[in-house]
Coordinates of C-alpha atoms and ligand atoms in Angstrom, one line a residue:
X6 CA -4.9 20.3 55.2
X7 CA -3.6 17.4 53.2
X8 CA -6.8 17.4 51.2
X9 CA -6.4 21.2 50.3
X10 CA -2.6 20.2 49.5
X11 CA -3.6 17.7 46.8
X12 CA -6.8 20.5 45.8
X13 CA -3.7 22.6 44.8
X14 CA -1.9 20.1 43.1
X15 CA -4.8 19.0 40.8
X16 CA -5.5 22.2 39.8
X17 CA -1.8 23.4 39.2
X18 CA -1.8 20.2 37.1
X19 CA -4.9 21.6 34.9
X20 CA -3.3 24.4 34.7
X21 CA 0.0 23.3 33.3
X22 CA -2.2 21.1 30.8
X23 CA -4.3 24.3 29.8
X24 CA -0.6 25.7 29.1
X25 CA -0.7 28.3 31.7
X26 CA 3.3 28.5 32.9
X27 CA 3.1 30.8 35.9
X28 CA 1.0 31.5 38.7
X29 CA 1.3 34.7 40.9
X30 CA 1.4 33.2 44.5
X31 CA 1.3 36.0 47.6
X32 CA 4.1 35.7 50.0
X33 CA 1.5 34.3 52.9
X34 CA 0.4 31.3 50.3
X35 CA 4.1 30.4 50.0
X36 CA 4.7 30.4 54.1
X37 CA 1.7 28.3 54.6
X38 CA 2.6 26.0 51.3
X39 CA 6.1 25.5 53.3
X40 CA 4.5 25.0 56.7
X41 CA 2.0 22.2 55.3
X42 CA 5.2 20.6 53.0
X43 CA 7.4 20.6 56.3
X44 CA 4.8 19.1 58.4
X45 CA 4.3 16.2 55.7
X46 CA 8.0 15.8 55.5
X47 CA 9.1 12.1 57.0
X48 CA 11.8 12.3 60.1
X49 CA 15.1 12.8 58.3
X50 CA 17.1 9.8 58.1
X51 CA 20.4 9.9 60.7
X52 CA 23.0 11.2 58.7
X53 CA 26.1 9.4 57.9
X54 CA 29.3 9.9 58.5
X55 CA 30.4 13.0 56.5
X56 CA 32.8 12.0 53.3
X57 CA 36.5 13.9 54.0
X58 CA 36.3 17.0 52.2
X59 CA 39.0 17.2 49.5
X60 CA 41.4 20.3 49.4
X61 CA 41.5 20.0 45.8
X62 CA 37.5 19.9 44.9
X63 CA 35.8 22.1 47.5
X64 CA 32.1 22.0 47.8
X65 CA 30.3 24.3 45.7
X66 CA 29.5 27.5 48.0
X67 CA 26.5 28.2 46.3
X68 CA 24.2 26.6 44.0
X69 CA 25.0 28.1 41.0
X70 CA 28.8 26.8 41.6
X71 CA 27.1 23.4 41.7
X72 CA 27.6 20.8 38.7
X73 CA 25.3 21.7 36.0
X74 CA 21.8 19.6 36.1
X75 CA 21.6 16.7 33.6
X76 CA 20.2 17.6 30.5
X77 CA 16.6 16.6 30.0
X78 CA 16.1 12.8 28.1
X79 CA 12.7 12.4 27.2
X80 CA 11.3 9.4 28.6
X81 CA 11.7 6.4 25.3
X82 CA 8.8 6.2 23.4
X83 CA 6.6 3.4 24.7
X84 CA 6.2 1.5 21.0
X85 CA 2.4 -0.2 21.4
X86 CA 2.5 -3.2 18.8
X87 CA -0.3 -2.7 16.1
X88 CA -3.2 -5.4 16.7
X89 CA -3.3 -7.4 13.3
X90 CA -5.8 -6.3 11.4
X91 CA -9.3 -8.3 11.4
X92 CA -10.0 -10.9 8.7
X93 CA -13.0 -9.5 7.2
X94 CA -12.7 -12.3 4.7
X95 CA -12.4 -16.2 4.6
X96 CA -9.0 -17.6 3.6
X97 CA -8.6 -18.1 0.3
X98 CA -10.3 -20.3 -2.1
X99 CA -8.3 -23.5 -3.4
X100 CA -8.5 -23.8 -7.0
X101 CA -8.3 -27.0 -8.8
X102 CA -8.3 -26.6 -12.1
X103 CA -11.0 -28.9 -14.2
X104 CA -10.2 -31.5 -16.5
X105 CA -10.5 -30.8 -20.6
X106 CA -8.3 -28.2 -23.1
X107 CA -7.3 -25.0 -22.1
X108 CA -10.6 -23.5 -23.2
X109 CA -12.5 -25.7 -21.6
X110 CA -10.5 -25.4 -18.5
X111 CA -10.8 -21.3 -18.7
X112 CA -14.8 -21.9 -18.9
X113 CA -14.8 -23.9 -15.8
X114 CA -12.7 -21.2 -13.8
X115 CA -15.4 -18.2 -15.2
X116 CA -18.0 -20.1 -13.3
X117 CA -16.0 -20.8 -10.0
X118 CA -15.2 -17.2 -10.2
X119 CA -18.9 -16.0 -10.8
X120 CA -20.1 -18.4 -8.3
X121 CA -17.8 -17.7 -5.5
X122 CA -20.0 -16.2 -2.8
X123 CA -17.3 -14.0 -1.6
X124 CA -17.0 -12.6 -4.9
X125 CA -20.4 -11.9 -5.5
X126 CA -21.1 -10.7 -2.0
X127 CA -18.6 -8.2 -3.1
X128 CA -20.4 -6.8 -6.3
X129 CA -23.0 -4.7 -6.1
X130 CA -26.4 -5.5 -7.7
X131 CA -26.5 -5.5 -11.9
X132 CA -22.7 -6.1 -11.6
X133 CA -20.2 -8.2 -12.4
X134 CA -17.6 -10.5 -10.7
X135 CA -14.4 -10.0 -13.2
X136 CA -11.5 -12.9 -14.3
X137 CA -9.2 -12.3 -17.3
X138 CA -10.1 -11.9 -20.9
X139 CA -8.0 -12.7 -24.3
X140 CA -6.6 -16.1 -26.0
X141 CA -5.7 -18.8 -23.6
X142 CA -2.7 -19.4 -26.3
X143 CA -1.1 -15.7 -25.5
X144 CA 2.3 -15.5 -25.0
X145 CA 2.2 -12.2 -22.9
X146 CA -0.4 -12.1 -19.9
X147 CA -0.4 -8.4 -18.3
X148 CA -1.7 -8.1 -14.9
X149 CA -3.6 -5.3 -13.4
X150 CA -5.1 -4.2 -10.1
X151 CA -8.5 -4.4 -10.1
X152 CA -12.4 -3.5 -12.2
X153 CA -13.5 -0.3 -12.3
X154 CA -16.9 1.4 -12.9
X155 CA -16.7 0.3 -16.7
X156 CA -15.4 -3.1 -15.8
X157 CA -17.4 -4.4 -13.4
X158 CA -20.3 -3.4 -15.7
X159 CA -19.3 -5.3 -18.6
X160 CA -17.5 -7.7 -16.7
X161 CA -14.4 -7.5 -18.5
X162 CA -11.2 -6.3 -17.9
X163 CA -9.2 -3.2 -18.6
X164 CA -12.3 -1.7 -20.3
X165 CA -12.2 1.5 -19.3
X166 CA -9.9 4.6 -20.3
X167 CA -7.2 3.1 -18.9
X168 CA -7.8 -0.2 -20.5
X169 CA -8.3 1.5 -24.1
X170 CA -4.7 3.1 -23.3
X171 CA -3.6 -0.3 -22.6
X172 CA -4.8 -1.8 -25.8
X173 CA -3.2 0.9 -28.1
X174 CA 0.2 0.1 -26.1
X175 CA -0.5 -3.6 -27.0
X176 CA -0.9 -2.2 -30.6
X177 CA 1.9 -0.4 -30.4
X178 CA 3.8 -3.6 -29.5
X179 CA 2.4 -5.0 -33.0
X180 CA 0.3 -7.2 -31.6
X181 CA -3.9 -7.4 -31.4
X182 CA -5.2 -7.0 -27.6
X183 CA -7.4 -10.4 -28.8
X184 CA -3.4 -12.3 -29.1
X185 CA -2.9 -11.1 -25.4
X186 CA -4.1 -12.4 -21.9
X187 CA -5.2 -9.6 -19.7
X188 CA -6.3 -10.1 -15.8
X189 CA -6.1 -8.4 -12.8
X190 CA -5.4 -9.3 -9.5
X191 CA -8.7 -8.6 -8.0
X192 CA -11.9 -10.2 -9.2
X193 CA -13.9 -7.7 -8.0
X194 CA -13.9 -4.0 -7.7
X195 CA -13.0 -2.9 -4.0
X196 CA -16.0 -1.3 -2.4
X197 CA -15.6 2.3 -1.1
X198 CA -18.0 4.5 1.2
X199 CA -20.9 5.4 -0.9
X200 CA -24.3 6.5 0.5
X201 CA -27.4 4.2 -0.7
X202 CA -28.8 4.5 -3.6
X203 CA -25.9 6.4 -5.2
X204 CA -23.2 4.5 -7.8
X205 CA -19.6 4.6 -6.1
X206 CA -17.5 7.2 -7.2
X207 CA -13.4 6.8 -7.4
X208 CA -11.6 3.6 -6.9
X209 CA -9.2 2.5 -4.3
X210 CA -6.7 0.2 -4.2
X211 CA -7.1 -3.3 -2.7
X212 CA -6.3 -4.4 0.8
X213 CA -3.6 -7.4 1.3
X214 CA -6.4 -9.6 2.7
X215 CA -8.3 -8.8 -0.4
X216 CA -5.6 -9.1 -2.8
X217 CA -4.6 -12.6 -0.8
X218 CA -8.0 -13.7 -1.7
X219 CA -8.4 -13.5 -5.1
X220 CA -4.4 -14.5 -6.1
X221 CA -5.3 -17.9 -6.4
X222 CA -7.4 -17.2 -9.2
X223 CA -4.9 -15.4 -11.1
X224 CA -2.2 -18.5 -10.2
X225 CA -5.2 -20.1 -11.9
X226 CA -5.8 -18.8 -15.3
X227 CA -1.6 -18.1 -15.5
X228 CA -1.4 -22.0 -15.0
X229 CA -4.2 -22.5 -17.9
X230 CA -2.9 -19.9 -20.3
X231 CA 0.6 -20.7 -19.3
X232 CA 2.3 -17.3 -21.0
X233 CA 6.3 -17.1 -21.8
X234 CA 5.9 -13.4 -20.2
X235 CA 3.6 -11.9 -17.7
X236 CA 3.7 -8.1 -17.2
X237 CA 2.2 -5.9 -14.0
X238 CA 1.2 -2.7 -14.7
X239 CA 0.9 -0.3 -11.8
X240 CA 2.2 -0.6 -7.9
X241 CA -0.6 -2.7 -6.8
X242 CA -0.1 -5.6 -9.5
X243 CA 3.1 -5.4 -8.7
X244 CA 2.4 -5.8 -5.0
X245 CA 0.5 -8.6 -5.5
X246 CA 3.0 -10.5 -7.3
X247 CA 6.3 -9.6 -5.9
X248 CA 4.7 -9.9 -2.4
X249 CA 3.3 -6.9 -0.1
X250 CA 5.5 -4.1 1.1
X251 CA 8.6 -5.9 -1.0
X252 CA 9.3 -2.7 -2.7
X253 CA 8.9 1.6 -1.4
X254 CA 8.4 2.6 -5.0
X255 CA 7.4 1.3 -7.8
X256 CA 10.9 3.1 -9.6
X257 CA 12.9 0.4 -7.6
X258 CA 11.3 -2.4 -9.5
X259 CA 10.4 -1.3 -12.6
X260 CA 12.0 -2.4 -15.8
X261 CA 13.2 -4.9 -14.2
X262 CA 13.0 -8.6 -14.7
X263 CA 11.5 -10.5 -11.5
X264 CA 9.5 -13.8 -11.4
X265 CA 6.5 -15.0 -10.2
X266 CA 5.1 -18.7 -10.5
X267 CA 8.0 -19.8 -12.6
X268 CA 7.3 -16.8 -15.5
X269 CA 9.5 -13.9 -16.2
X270 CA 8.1 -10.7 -15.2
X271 CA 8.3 -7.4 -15.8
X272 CA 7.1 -4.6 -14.3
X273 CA 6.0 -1.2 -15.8
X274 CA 3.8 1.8 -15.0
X275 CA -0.6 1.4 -14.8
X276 CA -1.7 3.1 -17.9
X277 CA -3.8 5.4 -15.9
X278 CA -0.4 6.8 -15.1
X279 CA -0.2 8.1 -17.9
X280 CA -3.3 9.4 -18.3
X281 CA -2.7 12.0 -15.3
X282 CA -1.3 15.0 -15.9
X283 CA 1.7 16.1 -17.2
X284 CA 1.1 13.5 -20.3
X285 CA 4.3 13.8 -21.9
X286 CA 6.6 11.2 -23.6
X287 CA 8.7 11.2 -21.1
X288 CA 6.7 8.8 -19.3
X289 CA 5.3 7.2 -21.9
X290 CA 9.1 6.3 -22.9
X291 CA 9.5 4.8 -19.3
X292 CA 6.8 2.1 -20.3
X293 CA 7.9 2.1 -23.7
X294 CA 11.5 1.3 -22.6
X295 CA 9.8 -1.8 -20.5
X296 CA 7.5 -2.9 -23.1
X297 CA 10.5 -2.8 -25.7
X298 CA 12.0 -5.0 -23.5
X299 CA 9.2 -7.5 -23.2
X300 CA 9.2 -7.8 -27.4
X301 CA 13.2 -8.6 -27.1
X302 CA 12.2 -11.4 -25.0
X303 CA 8.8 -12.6 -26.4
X304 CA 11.4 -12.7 -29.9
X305 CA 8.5 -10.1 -31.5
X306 CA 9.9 -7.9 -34.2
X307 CA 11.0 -4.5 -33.3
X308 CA 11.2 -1.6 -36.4
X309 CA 13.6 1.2 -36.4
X310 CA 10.4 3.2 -35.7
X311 CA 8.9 1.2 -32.9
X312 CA 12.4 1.8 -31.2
X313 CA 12.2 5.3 -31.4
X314 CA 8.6 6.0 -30.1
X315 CA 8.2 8.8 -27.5
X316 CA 11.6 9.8 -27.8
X317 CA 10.9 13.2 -28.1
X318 CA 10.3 15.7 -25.8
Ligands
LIG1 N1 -7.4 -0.8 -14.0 C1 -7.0 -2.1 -13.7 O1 -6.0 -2.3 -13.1 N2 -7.8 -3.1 -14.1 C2 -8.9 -2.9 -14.8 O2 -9.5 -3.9 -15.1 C3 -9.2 -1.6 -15.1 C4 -8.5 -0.6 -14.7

């Protein structure tokens, strides 16, 4: 009987699971059901004395007269920690910087950089491991995220569409993008799903750990170059520099002056911002406005015209 008993339970169970809500049961199920319940039932305990009855608060007669049930409180959610995440690489690399002028210092760095086997292990065949490019004299270092498809092919920087906008923004500033430093804060680009024998298509933004792992080459050619001004462009520079998940949006730190090892910085839109639709001046301005902002403090001459750009509509 007992077995049949808990048969019934597991399947009401499936049931309730499948969504099913009611069951027709026939009036000689329930009188066996209430036999088999009664039989299992344990000898009731000896009852205790009965509590006075008050003449003011009389039992409830019946059961709807009986104080309403407690409303339902879902059990709290159980909150599983997330497991830390898996280093897939080794920590990373200590820099020290070689002896000789700035140049000479800058050509040492290219070949740690190109030499570092968890760089290359991270570039695909006929590509290139990335550092910065530009004079080691600049004043104004931007930093952006990573190489792209043109980037890791020439091995430069900011190469690509996005890097072209970024050198007519440098123009616009009234400078040459060869007076500029411009690096990113990956040295490679980050590797997405791609089926053999085909060239990876899109981009995607770099992990912490990866980001972790290449900052110390960036610390290194900002310590050679040693800029008055370095400038992020994009959400992921900015990460990498003001420090993962330190900010929602990029909005709440944009335009605004932080710091990172010891430099001013600002932080502004990724060019390729702007090249996704709607392209209007109203978010070119937004750079604009931060860019402006990096002349005033780089003491760089500003015309009534340069002042004005993208201002309308
Ligand atoms: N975007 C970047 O952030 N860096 C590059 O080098 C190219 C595109």
């Amino acid at each position: 009987m007992r077995t049949a008993l808990n048969a019934l339970t597991d399947e009401l169970r499936r049931l309730k699971t499948a969504g099913v809500r009611t069951v027709a049961v026939s009036d000689e199920s329930v009188a066996l059901l209430r036999r088999v319940i009664a039989a299992r039932k344990p000898a009731p305990a000896p009852v205790a004395a009965a509590a006075p009855v008050s003449r003011l608060e009389p039992a409830p007669a019946t059961f709807a007269e009986a104080a309403p049930p407690k409303p339902y409180a879902p059990p709290a959610p159980v909150v599983v920690p997330k497991p830390a995440p898996k280093p897939t690489l080794p920590p990373p690399p200590v820099v020290t910087l070689a002896a000789g002028d700035k140049q000479a210092r800058w050509n040492a760095l290219l070949e740690l950089v190109r030499n570092d086997t968890t760089c290359r292990a991270h570039v695909g065949p006929g590509k290139k491991v990335v550092l910065g490019v530009g004079s080691v004299d600049a004043k104004i270092m931007f930093v952006g995220e990573a190489p792209g498809a043109e980037e890791e092919i020439q091995g430069e920087p900011f190469v690509g569409p996005a890097g072209q906008l970024l050198t007519k923004m440098i123009q616009a500033m009234g400078l040459k993008r060869a007076e500029v430093y411009i690096g990113n804060i990956m040295n490679w680009r980050p590797e997405m799903p791609t089926p053999p024998g085909m060239a990876q298509v899109g981009n995607r933004p770099p992990t912490e750990e990866e980001m972790r792992y290449c900052l110390p080459y960036l610390r290194a050619q900002i310590e050679i170059v040693n800029p008055d001004i370095l400038v992020a462009v994009g959400g992921t520079a900015a990460q990498g520099l003001l420090g993962f998940g330190s900010f929602r949006v990029l909005g709440d730190v944009r335009g605004k002056w932080h710091e990172f090892a010891g430099k001013p910085l600002m932080v502004t839109y990724h060019p390729s911002y702007l090249l996704r639709p709607p392209v209007d001046n109203r978010k070119k301005r937004l750079v604009w406005d931060d860019l402006l902002k990096v002349m005033e403090r780089a003491a760089l001459p500003i015309s009534d015209k340069q002042r004005g750009y993208f201002l309308d509509k």
